[in-house]
mmCIF file of C-alpha atoms in Angstrom:
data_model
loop_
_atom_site.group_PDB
_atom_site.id
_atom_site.type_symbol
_atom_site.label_atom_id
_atom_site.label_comp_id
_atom_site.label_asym_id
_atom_site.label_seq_id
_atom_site.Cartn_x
_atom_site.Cartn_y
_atom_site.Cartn_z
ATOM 1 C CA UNK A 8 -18.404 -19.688 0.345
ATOM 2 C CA UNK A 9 -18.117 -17.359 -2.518
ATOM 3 C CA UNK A 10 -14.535 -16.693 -3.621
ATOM 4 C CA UNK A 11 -12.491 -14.187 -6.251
ATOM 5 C CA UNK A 12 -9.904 -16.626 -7.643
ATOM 6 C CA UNK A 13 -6.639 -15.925 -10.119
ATOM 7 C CA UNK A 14 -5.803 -19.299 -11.611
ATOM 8 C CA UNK A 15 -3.564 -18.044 -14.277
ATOM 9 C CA UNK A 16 -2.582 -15.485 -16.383
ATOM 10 C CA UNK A 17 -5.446 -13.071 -16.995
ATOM 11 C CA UNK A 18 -7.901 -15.737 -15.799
ATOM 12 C CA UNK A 19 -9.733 -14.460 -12.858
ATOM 13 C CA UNK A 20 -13.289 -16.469 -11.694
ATOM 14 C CA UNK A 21 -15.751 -16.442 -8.593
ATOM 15 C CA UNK A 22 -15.328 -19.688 -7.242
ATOM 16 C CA UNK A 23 -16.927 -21.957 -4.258
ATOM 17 C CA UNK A 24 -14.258 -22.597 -1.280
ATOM 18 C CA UNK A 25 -14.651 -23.875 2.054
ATOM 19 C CA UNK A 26 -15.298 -22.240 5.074
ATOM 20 C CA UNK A 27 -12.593 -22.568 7.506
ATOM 21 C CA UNK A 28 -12.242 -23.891 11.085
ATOM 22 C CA UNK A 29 -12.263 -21.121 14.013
ATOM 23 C CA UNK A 30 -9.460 -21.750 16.669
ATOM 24 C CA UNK A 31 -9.458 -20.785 20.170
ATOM 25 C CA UNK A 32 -6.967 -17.970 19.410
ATOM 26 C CA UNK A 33 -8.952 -16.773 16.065
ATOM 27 C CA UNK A 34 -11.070 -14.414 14.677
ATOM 28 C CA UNK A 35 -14.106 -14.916 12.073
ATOM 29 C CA UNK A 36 -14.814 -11.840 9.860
ATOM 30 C CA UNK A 37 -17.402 -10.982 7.596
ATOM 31 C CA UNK A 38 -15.409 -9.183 4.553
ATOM 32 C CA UNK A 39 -17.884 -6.370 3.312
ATOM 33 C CA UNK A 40 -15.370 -4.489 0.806
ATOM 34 C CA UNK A 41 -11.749 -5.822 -0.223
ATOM 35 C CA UNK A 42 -9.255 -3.663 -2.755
ATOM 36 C CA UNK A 43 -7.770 -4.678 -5.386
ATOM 37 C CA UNK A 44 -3.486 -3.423 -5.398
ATOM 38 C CA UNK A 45 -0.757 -3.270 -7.568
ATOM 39 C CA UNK A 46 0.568 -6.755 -6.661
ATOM 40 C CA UNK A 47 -2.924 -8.190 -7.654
ATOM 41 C CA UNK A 48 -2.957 -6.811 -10.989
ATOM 42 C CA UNK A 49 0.390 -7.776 -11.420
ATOM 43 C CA UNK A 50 -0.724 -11.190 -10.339
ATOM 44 C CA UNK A 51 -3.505 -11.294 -12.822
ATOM 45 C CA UNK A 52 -0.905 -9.831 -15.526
ATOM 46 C CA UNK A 53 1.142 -12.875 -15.002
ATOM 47 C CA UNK A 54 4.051 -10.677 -13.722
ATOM 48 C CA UNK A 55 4.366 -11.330 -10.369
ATOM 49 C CA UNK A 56 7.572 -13.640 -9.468
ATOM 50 C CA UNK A 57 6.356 -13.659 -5.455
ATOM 51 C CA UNK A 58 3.097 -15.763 -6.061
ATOM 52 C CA UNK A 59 1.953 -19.064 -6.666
ATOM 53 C CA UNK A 60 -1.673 -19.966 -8.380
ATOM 54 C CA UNK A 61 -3.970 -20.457 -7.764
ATOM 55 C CA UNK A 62 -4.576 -17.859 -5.213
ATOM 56 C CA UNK A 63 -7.673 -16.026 -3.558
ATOM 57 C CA UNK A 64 -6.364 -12.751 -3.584
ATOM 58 C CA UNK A 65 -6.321 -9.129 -1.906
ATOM 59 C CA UNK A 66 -5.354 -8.640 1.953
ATOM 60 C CA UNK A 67 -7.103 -4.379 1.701
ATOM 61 C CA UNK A 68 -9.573 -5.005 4.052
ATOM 62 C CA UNK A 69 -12.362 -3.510 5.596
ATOM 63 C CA UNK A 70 -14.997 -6.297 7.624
ATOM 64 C CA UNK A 71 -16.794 -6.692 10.300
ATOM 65 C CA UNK A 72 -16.354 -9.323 13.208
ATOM 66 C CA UNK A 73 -18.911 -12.354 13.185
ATOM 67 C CA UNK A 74 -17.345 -14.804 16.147
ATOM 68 C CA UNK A 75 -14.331 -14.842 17.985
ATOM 69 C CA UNK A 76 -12.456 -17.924 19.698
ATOM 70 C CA UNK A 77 -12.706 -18.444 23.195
ATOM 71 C CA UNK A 78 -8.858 -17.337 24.009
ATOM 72 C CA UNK A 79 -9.680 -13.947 21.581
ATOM 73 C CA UNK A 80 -9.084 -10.693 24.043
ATOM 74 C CA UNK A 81 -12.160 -9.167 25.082
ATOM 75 C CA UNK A 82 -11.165 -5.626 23.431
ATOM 76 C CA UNK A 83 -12.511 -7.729 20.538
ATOM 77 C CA UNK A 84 -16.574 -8.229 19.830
ATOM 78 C CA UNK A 85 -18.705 -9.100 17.184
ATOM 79 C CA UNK A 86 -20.194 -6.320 15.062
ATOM 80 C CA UNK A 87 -17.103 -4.610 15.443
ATOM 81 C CA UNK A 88 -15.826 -2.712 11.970
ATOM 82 C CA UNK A 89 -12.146 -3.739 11.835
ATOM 83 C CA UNK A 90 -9.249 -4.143 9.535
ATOM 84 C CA UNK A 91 -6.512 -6.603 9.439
ATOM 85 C CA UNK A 92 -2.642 -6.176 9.035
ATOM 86 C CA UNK A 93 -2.255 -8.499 6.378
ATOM 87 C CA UNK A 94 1.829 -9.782 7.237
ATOM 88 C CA UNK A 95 2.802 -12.865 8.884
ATOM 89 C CA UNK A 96 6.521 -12.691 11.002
ATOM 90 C CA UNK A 97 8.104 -15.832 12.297
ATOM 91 C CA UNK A 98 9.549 -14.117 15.282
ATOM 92 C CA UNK A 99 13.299 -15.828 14.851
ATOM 93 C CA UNK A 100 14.618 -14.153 12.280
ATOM 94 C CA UNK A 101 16.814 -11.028 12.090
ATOM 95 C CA UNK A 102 14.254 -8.563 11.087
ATOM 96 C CA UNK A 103 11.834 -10.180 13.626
ATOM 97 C CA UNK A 104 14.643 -10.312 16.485
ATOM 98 C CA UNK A 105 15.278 -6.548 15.535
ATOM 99 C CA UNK A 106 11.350 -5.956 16.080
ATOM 100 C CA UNK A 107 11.073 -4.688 12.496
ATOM 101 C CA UNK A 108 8.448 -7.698 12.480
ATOM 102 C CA UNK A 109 7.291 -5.780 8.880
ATOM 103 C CA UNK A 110 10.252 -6.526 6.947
ATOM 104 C CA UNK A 111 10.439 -10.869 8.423
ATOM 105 C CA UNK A 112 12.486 -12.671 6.236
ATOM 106 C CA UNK A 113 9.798 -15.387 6.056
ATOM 107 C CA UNK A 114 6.680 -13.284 5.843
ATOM 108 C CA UNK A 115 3.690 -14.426 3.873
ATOM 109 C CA UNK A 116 1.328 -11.576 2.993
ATOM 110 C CA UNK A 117 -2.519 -12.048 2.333
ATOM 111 C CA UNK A 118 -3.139 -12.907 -1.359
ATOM 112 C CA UNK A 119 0.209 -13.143 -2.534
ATOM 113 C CA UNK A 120 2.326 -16.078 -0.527
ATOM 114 C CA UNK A 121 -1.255 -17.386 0.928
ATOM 115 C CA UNK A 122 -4.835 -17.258 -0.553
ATOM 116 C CA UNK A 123 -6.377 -13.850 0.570
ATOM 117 C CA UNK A 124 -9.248 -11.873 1.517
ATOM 118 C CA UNK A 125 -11.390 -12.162 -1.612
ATOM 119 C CA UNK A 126 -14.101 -13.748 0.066
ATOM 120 C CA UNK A 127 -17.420 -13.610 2.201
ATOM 121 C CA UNK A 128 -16.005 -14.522 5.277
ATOM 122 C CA UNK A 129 -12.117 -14.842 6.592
ATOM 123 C CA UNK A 130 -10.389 -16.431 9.646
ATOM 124 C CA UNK A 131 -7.310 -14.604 11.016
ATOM 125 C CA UNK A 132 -5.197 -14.980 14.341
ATOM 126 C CA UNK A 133 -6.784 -12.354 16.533
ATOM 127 C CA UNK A 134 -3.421 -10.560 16.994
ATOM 128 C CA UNK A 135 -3.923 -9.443 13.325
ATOM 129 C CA UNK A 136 -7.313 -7.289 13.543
ATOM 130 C CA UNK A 137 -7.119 -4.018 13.579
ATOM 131 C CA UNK A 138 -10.172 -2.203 15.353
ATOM 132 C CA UNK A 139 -11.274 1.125 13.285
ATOM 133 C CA UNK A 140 -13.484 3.313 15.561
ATOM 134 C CA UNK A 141 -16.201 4.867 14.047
ATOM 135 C CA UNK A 142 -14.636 4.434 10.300
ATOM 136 C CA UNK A 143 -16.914 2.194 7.876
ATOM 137 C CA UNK A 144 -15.963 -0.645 6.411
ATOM 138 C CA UNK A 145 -15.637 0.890 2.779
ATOM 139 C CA UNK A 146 -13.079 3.299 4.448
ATOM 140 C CA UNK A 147 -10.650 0.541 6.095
ATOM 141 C CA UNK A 148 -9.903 -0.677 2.788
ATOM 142 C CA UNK A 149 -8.301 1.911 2.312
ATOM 143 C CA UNK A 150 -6.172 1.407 5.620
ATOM 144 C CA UNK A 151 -3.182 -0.989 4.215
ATOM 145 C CA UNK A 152 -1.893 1.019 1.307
ATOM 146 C CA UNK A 153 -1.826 4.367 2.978
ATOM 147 C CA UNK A 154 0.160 2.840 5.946
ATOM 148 C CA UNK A 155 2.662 1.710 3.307
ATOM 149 C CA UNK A 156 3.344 5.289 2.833
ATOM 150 C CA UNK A 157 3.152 6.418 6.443
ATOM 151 C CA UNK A 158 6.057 3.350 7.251
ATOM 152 C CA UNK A 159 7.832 4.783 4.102
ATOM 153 C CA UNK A 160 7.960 8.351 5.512
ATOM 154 C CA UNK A 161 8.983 6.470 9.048
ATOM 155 C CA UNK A 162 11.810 5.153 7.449
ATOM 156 C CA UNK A 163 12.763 8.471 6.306
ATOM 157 C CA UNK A 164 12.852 10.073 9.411
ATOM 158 C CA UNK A 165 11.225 13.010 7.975
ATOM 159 C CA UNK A 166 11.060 16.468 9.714
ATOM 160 C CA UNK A 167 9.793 19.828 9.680
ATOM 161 C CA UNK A 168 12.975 21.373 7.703
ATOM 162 C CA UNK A 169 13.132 18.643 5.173
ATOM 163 C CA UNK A 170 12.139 18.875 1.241
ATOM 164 C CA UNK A 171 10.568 15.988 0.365
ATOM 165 C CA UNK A 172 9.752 14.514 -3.305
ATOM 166 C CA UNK A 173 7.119 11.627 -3.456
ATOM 167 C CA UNK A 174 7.573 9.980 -6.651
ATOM 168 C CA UNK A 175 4.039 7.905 -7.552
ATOM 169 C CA UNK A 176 0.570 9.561 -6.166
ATOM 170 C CA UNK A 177 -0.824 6.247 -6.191
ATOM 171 C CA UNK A 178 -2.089 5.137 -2.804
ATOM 172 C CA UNK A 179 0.991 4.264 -1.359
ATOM 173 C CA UNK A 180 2.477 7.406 -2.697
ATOM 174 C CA UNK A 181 -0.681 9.792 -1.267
ATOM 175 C CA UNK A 182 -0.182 7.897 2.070
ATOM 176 C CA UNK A 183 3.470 9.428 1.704
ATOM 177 C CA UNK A 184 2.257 12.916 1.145
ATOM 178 C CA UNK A 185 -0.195 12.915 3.583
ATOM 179 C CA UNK A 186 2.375 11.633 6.347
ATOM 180 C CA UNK A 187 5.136 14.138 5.265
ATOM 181 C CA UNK A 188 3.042 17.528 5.488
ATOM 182 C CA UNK A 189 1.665 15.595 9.143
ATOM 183 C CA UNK A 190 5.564 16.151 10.263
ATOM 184 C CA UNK A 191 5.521 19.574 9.490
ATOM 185 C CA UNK A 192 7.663 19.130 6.015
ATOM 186 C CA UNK A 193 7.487 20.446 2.395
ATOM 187 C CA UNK A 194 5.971 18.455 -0.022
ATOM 188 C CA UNK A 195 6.547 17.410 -4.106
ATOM 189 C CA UNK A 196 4.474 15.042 -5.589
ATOM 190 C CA UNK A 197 5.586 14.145 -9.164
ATOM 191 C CA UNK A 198 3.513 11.605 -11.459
ATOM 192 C CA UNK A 199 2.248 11.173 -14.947
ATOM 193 C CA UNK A 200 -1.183 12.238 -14.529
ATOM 194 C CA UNK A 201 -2.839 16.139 -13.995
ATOM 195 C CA UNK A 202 -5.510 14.214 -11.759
ATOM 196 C CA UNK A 203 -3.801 12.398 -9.328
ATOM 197 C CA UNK A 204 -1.103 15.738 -8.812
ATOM 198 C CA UNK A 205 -4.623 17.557 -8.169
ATOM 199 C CA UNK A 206 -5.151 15.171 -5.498
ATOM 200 C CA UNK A 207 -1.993 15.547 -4.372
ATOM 201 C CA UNK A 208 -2.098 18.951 -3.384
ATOM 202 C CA UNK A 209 -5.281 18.692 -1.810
ATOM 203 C CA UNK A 210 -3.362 16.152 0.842
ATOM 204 C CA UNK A 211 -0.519 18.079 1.584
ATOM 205 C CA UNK A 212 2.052 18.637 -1.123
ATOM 206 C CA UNK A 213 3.053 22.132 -1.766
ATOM 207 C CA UNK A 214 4.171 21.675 -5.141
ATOM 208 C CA UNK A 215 3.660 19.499 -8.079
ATOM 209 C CA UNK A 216 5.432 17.548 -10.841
ATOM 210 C CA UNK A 217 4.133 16.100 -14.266
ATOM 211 C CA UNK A 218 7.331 13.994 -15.140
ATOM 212 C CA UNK A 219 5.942 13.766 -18.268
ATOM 213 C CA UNK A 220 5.612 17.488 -19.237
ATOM 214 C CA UNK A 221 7.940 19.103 -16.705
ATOM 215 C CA UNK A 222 11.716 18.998 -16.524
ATOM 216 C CA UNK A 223 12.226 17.570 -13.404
ATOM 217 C CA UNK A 224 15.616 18.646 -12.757
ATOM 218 C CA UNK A 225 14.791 22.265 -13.682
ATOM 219 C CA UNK A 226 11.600 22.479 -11.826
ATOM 220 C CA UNK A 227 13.305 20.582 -8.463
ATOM 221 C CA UNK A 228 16.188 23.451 -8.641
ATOM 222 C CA UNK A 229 13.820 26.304 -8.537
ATOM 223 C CA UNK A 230 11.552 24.499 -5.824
ATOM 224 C CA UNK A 231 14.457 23.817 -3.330
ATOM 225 C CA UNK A 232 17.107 26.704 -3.760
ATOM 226 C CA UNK A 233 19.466 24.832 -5.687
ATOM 227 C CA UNK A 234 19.910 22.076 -3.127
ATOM 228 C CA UNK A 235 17.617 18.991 -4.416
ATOM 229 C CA UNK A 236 15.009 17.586 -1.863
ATOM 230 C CA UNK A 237 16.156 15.861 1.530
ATOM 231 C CA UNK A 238 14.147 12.820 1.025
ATOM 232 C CA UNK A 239 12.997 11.267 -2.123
ATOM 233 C CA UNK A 240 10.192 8.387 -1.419
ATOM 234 C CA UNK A 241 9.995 6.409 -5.118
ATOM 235 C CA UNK A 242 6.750 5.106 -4.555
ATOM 236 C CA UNK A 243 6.027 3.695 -8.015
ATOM 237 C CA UNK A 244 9.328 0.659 -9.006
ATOM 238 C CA UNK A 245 10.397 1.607 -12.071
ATOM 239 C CA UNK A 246 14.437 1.693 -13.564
ATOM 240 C CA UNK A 247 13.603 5.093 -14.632
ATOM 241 C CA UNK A 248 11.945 6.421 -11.303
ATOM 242 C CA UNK A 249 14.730 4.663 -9.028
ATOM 243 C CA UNK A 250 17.191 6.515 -11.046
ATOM 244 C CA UNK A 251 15.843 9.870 -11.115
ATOM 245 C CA UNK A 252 15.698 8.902 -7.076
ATOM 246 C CA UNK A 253 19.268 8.585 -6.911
ATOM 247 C CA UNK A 254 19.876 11.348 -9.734
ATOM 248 C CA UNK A 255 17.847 14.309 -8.280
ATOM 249 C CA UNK A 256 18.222 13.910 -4.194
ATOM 250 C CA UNK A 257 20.376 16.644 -2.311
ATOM 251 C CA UNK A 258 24.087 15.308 -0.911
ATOM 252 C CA UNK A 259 23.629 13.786 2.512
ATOM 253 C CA UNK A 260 19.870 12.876 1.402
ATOM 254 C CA UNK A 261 17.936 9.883 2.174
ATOM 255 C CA UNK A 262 16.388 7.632 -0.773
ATOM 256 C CA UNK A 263 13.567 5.285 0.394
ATOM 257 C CA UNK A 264 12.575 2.632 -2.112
ATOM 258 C CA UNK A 265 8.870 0.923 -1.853
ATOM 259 C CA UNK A 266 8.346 -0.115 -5.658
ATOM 260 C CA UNK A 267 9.469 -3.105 -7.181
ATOM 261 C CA UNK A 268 11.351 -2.341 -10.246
ATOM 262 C CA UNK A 269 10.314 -5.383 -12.754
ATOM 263 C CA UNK A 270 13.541 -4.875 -14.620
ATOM 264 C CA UNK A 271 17.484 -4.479 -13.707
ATOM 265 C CA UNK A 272 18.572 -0.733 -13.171
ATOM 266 C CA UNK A 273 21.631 0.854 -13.478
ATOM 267 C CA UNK A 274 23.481 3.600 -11.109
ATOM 268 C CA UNK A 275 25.995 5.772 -11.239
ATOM 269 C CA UNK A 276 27.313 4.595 -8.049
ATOM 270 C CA UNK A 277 29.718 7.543 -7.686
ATOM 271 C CA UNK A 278 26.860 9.787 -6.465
ATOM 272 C CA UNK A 279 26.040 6.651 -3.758
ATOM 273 C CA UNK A 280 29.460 7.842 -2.388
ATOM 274 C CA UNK A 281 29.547 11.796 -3.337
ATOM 275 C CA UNK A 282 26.302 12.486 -1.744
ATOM 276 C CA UNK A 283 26.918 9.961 0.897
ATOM 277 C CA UNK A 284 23.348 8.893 0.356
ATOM 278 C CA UNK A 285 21.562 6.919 2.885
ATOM 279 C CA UNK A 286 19.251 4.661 0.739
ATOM 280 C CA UNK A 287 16.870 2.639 2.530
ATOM 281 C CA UNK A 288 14.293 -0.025 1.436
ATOM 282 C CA UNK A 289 10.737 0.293 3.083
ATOM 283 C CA UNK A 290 8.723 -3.014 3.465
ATOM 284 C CA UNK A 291 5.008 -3.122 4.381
ATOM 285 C CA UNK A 292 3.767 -1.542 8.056
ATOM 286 C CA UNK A 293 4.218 -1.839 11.283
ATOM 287 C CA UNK A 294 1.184 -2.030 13.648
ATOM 288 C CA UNK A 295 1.778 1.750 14.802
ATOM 289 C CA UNK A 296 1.645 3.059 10.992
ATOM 290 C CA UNK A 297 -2.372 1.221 10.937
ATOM 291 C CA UNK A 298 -3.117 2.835 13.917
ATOM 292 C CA UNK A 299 -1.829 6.554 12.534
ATOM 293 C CA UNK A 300 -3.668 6.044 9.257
ATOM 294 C CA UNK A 301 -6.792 5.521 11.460
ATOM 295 C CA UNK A 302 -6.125 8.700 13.304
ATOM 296 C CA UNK A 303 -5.514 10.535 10.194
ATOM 297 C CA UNK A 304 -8.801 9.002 8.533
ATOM 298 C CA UNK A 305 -11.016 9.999 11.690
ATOM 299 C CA UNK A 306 -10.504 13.445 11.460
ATOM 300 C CA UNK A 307 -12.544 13.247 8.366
ATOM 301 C CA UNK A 308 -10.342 15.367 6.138
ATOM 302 C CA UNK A 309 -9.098 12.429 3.576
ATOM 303 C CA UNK A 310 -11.195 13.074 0.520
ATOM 304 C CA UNK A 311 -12.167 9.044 0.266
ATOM 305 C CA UNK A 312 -14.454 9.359 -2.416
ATOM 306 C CA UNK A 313 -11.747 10.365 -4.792
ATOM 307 C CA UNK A 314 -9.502 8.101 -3.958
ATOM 308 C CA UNK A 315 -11.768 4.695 -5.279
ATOM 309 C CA UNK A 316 -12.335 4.557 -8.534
ATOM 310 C CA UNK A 317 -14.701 2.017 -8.450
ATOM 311 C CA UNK A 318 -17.021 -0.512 -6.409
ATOM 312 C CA UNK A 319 -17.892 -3.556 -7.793
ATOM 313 C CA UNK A 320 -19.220 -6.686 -6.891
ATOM 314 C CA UNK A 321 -17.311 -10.121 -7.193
ATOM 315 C CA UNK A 322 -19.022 -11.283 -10.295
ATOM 316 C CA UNK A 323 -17.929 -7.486 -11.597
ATOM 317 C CA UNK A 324 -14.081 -8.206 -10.497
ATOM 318 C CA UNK A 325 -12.753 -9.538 -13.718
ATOM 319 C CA UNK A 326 -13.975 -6.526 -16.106
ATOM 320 C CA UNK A 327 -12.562 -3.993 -13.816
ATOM 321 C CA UNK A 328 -9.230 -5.609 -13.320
ATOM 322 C CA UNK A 329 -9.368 -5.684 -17.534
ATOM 323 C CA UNK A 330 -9.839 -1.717 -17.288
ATOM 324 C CA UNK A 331 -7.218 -1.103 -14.493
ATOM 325 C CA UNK A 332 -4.847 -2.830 -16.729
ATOM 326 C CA UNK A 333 -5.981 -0.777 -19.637
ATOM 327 C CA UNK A 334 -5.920 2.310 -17.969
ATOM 328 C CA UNK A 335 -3.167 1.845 -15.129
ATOM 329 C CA UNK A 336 -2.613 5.289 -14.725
ATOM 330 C CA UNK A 337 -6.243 6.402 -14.094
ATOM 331 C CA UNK A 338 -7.052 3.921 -11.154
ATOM 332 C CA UNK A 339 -6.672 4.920 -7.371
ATOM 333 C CA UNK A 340 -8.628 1.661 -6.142
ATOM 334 C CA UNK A 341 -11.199 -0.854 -7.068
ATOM 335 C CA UNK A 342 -13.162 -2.277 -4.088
ATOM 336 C CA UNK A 343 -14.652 -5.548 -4.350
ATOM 337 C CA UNK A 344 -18.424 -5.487 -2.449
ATOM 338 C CA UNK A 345 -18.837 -8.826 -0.802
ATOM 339 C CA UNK A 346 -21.458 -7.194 1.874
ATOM 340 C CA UNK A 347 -25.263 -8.467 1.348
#
């Protein structure tokens, strides 16, 4: 079957792979559109330590079921329009003994640590699928990244009387925004880009930040009294954005880190102490943050157009990974079409 494959650095090809075997316990599905994330084009950068090419990547999915095993549940049919959560957990270690099966010390995600979903047609364990109600296929692939964000705001514990800054309106990031204004709180998005704070605002933040143009400090003063937000979600993995995390959070406030920084960074770990910060790492999803992006996405109120950049098909993929990583800034998501 047809295949997106990253052999090496900046070398990405559709390829022939075999089909594989359906188990008892398994589910076939027919992938119809796939996204492309940040860990894929940091794959195809050569700048992702966690992989190991060549790899079939991508684990966004939104598909369709085409068979199921004979031990699948029967809450699961063909023609259904599902997603998948894309994790594996071993069950034995601490993070799976803790049921925080997200964060499993052994985990192998979908086209990172194992080949992914950049293909016609995908076998998964049926404990994986995710059914989507009425939401199309195209929409589910947008399910994954914006339940990165909703686990990130989980993590927070974020309430009705918090502040909260969401650093990086990227998916992940709007997933953030859209889950803190859901619990009642106030809302600063800050990025780079004029668009994506647009966007922003239209999904729930109050207030805006263009840490390019603005002085942050300044502008996070007059937006929360003099106190600094409650929660700060850095949502993008950067030395710079971690510190201004650490830097710019009220005492007693919670830091939650989802982005990778791809270089060493440096803290003035007096204000670890001073604030008494609680800073928290947020890994992946659990299954209850897929079903609450569902929820949200049902309503009909996400403006999903806006938020992919691009469709292409698989013979397409290599040209628009070249123009993500030309124009990083200016990409939301690019789908990958395998439907016929």
């Amino acid at each position: 079957m047809k295949a997106i494959q990253i052999s090496a650095e900046r070398q990405m090809s559709v390829v022939d792979i075999e089909e594989q075997e359906l188990h008892a316990d398994e589910v076939l599905l027919r992938m119809e559109y796939v996204g492309f994330c940040g860990s894929d084009l940091s794959t195809w950068l050569g700048r992702n330590p966690m992989v190991k090419l060549p790899v079939v990547p991508g684990h966004e999915v939104g598909a369709v079921i085409e068979r199921v095993g004979a031990q699948v549940p029967e809450g699961l049919k063909p023609g259904m329009t599902v997603t998948v959560n894309p994790y594996t957990n071993c069950g034995k270690c601490a993070s799976c003994r803790n049921g925080r099966v997200n964060a499993c010390e052994h985990n192998e995600t979908l086209g990172v640590q194992r080949w992914g979903a950049m293909r016609q047609r995908l076998v998964m364990p049926w404990e994986k699928v995710i059914p989507a109600g009425l939401l199309t296929p195209r929409t589910c692939a947008l399910i994954e990244p914006m339940s990165v964000g909703f686990h990130a705001v989980s993590r927070a514990q974020v309430t009705d009387i918090d502040v909260v800054l969401v650093i990086g309106c990227g998916m992940v990031g709007m997933g953030a925004v859209v889950r803190s204004a859901q619990r009642g709180a106030t809302v600063i998005a800050a990025d780079i880009d004029d668009e994506k704070l647009a966007l922003a605002r239209e999904m729930g933040a109050g207030y805006t930040i263009n840490t390019l143009k603005d002085d942050v400090h300044q502008r996070l003063r007059e937006m929360t009294s003099g106190f600094g937000p409650d929660v700060v979600i850095e949502a993008v993995g950067s030395a710079v954005t971690y510190q201004m995390a650490v830097d710019e959070v009220a005492f007693t406030g919670r830091v939650i880190c989802i982005g990778y920084a791809k270089t060493e960074v440096s803290f003035q770990t007096k204000y670890f102490v001073q604030k008494e910060l609680d800073i928290r790492g947020s890994r992946n999803a659990q299954p209850s943050d897929f079903r609450a992006v569902i929820h949200y996405l049902e309503k009909g109120q996400c403006p999903i157009d806006r938020l992919i950049s691009r469709v292409v098909k698989p013979e397409e993929a290599p040209q628009a990974m070249q123009q993500w990583a030309d124009q990083p800034g200016r990409v939301f998501r690019i789908l990958v079409d395998f439907s016929d």
